[in-house]
XYZ file of C-alpha atoms in Angstrom:
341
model
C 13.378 50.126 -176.935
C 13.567 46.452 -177.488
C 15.919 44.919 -179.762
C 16.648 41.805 -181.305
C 19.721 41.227 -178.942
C 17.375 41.964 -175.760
C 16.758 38.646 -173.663
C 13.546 39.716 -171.782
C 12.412 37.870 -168.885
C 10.100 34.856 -168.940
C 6.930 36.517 -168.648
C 7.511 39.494 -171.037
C 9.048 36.652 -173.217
C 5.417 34.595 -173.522
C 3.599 37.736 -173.831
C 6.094 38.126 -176.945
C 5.290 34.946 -178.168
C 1.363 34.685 -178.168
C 1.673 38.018 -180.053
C 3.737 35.842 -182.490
C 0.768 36.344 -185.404
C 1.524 40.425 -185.025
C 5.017 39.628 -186.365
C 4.529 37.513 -188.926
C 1.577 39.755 -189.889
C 4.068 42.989 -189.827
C 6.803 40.699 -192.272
C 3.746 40.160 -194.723
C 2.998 43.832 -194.586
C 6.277 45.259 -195.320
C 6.904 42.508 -198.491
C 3.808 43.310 -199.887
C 4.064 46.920 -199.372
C 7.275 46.389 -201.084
C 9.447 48.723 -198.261
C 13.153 46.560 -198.288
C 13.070 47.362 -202.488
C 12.004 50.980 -201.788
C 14.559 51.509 -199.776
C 18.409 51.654 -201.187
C 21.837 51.766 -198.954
C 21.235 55.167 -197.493
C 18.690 55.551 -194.536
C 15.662 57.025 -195.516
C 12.997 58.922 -193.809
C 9.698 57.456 -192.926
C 7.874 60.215 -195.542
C 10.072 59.107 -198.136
C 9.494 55.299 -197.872
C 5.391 56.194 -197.244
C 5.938 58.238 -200.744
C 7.382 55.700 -202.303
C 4.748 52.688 -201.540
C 1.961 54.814 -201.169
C 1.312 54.303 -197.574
C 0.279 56.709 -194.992
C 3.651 57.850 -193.148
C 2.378 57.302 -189.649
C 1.153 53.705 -189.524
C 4.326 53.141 -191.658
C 6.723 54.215 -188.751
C 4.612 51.711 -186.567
C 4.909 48.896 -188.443
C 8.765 49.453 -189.460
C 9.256 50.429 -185.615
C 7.551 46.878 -184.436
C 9.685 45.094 -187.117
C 13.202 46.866 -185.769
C 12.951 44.917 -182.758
C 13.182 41.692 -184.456
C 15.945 43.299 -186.023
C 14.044 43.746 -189.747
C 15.140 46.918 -190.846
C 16.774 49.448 -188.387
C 15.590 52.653 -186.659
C 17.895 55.244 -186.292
C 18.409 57.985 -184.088
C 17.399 60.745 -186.373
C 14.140 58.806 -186.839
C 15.233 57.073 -190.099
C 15.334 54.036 -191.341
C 17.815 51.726 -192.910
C 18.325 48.417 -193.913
C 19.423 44.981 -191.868
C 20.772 41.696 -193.055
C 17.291 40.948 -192.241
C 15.673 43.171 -194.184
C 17.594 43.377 -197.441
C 16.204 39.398 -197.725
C 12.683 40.758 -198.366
C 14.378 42.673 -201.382
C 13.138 40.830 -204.665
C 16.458 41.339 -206.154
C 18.656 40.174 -203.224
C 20.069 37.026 -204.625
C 18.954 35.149 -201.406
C 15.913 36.810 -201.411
C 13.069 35.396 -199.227
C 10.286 37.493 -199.556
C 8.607 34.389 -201.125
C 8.910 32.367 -198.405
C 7.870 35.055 -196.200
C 4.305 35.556 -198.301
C 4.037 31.633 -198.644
C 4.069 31.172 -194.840
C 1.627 34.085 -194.001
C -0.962 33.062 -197.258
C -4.455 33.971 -195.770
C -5.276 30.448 -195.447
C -2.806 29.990 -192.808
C -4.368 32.495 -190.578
C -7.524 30.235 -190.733
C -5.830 27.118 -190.345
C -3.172 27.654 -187.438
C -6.279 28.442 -184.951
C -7.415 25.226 -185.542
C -4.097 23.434 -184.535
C -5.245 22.013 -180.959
C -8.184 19.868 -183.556
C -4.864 18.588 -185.720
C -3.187 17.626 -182.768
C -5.694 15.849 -181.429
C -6.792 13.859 -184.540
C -3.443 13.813 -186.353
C -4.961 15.136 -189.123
C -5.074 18.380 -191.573
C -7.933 20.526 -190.473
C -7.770 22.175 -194.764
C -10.381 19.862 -195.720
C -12.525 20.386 -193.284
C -12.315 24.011 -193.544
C -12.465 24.036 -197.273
C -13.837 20.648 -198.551
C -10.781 19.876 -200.347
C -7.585 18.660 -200.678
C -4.932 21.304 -199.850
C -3.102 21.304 -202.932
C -6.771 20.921 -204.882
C -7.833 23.838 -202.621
C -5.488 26.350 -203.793
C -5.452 25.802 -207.328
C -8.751 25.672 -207.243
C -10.087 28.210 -205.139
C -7.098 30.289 -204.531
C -4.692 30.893 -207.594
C -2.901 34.006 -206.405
C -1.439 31.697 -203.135
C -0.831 28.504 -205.946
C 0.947 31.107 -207.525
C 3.071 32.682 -204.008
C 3.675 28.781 -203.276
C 5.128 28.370 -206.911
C 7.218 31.339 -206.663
C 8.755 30.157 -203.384
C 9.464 26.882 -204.321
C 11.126 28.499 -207.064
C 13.438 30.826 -204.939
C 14.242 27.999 -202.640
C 15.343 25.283 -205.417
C 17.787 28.187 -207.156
C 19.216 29.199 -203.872
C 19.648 25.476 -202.640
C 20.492 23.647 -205.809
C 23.870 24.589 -206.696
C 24.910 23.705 -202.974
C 23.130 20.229 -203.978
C 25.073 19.990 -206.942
C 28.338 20.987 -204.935
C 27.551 18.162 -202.282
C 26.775 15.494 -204.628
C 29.415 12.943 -206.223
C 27.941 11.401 -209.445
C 30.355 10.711 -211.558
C 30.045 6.784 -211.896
C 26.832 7.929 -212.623
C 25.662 8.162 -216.744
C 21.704 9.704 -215.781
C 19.777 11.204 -212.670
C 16.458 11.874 -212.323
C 15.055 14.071 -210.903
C 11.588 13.178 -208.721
C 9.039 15.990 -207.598
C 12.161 18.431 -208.668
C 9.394 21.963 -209.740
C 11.092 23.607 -212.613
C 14.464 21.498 -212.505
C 17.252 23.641 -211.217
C 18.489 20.807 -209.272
C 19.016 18.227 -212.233
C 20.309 21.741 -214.475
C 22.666 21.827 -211.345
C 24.310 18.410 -211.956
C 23.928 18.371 -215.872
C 26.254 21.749 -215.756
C 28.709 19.828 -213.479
C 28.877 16.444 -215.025
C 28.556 17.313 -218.654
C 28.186 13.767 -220.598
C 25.317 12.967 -218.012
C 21.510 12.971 -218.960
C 19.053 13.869 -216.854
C 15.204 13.353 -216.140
C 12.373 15.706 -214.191
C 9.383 14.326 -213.298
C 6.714 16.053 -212.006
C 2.850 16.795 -212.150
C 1.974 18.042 -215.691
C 1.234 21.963 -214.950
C 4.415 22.421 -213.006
C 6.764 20.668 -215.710
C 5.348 23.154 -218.253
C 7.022 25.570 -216.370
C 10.779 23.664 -216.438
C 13.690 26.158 -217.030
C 13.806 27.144 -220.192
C 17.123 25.203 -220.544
C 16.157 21.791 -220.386
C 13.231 22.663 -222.768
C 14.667 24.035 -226.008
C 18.219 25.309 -224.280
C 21.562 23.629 -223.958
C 20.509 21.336 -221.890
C 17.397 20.249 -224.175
C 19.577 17.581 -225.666
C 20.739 15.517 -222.266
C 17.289 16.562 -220.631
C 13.996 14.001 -220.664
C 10.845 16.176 -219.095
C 8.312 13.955 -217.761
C 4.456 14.857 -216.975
C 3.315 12.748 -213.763
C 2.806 11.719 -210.286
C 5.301 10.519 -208.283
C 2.999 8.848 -205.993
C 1.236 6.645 -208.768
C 4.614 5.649 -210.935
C 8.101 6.768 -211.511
C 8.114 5.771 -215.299
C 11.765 6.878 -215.135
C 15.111 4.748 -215.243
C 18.110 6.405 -213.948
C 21.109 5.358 -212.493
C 20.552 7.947 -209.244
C 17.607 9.178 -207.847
C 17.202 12.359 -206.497
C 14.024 13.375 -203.886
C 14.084 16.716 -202.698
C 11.463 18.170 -199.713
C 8.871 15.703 -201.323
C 8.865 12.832 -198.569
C 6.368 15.059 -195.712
C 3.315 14.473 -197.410
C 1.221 11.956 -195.322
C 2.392 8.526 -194.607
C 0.721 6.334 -197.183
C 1.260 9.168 -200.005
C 5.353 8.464 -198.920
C 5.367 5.173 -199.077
C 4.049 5.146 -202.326
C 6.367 7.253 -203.387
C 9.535 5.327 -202.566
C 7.865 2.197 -203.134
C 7.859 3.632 -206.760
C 10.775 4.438 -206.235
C 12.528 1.083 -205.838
C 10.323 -0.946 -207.678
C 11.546 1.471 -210.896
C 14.964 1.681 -209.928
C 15.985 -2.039 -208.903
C 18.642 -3.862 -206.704
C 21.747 -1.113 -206.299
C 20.409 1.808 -207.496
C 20.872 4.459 -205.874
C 18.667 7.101 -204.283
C 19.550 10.396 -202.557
C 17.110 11.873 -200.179
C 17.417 15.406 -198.798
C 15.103 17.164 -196.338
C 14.795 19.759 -194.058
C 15.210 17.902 -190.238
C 13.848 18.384 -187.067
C 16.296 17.630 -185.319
C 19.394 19.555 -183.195
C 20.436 21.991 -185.970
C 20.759 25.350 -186.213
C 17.035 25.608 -188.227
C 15.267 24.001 -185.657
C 12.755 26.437 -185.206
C 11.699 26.734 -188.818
C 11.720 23.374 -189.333
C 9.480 22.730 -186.133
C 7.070 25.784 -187.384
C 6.886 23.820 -190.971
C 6.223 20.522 -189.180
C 3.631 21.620 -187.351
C 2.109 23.562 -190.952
C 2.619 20.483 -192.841
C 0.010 18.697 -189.976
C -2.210 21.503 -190.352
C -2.237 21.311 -194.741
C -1.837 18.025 -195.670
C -0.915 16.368 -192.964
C 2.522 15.642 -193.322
C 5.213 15.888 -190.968
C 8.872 17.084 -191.530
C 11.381 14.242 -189.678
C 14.125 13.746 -187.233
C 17.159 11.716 -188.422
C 15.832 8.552 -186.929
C 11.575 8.364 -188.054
C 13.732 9.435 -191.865
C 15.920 6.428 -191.839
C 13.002 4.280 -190.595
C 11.124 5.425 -193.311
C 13.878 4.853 -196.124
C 14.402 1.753 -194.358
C 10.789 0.189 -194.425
C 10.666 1.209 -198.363
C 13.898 -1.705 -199.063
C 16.445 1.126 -199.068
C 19.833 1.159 -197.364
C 21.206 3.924 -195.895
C 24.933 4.133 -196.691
C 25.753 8.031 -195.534
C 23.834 11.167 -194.059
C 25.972 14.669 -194.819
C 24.398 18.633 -194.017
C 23.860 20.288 -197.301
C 23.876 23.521 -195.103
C 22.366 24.608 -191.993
C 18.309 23.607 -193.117
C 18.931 20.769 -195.642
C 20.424 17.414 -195.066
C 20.976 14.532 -197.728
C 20.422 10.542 -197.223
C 22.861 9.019 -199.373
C 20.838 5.193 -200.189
C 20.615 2.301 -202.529
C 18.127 0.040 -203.080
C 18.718 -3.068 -201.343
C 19.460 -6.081 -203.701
């Protein structure tokens, strides 16, 4: 059988590839079947698992049989299964769970977009509108409220499991407030208000995702050092803080980015400073998620993820300065600016 250590040749490798959708497909399967909670420490049998998530036994076996040679859960000899590293991160209570991000990138509107990736290339442009008449974002809370909901609960996952590292990385302590731009519920600016604890802190974002800020910085401990803050980055920042802090925001399409920072500096003023961090496309070990997302963000809303150089000319052109660029781990890098006086 295959495994995820076997290097097959070139041609068996392409045929791999171009039956990349069968994969994702099988990932999607198993998290929303719910199999990696279903099954606990000890190897279970294939009946036992079908019991469990009321699926038939036999297809079962073929889809967790498929997904052991990527190395997402394991096949034993006795015709059991157990679990990987892999597969205990589609558990929803593994604390670096990612069976959010695993639903968010196989949504159904994905599998009608990606087809349509040869038109994006050769346009430059998302192919969402044309398929559904709207703006992506417009689109799906709109028209499709269970993926609004998927995308909310992975952005979710993602800021708790990346903003203490953040908070870690970050030196603020000449600093008296941060805010927070396009930050989701928050747990980045909770991050640095637990580490530097005279500091205030602001989150702005659009109004129906700050209603859902952590229940801290609403009426909790933090309520008291925390300013929340209905709006749209890309109109105004009607925020003054000492830093800034843009997280996974700037890959929306060009003139939506510009905007942004232009807000950005214009609220801010000479000195201030502003700390970008973003996944990159460049030589790092994520490469080839961050080249998948790139190439998602062209289909959506045609946006682009960035290599260290097209980032800097972008912070550039907006009147920043780039003083420092530091890994936040192996997918997240942060752009340590000011604004240029």
């Amino acid at each position: 059988m295959t495994t995820a250590e076997t290097a097959p040749p070139p041609p068996m490798r392409l045929r791999e590839l171009v039956f990349g959708a069968a994969c994702a497909a099988a990932v999607r399967a198993a998290a929303r079947l719910g199999v990696a909670d279903a099954l606990g420490d000890d190897p279970k049998p294939v009946e036992d698992l079908a019991a469990s998530v009321k699926a038939e036994p036999k297809p079962l076996r073929r889809l967790l049989r498929a997904l052991s040679c990527y190395g997402v859960f394991a096949e034993r000899p006795d015709g059991t299964f157990a679990h990987t590293d892999m597969s205990r991160l589609l558990r929803e209570d593994d604390p670096n769970s990612l069976r959010a991000i695993a639903l968010w990138c196989t949504e159904p509107w994905t599998w009608d977009a990606w087809p349509r990736l040869d038109e994006a290339v050769r346009t430059g442009e998302n192919v969402v509108e044309s398929l559904y008449g709207k703006e992506f974002f417009t689109y799906l809370n709109e028209d499709a409220p269970e993926s609004a909901d998927v995308f909310n609960q992975a952005m979710t996952r993602s800021s708790e499991q990346s903003a203490r590292e953040v908070a870690a990385l970050l030196d603020l302590s000449g600093a008296s407030s941060v805010a927070d731009l396009g930050g989701g519920q928050g747990h980045v600016v909770a991050c640095l208000l637990d580490k530097y604890p005279t500091m205030r802190g602001s989150l702005l974002d659009l109004p129906r995702v700050v209603e859902n800020a952590l229940p801290r910085l609403r009426t909790g401990d933090l309520a008291d050092r925390a300013e929340i803050v209905p709006g749209d980055v890309r109109a105004s920042v009607p925020v003054k803080a000492d830093v800034y802090v843009i997280k996974n925001i700037l890959e929306w399409d060009d003139e939506s980015t510009a905007r942004l920072l232009g807000n950005v500096t214009a609220a801010g003023g000479p000195g201030t400073r502003v700390i970008v961090i973003e996944n990159l496309v460049d030589d790092t070990p994520s490469m080839r998620f961050s080249t998948a997302m790139d190439l998602l963000l062209l289909l959506n809303v045609g946006g682009a993820k960035h290599t260290t150089e097209s980032m800097v000319g972008r912070l550039t052109s907006a009147g920043l300065v780039v003083d420092d660029i530091r890994p936040v781990n192996p997918y997240l890098h942060a752009f340590e600016c000011h604004v240029a006086g």
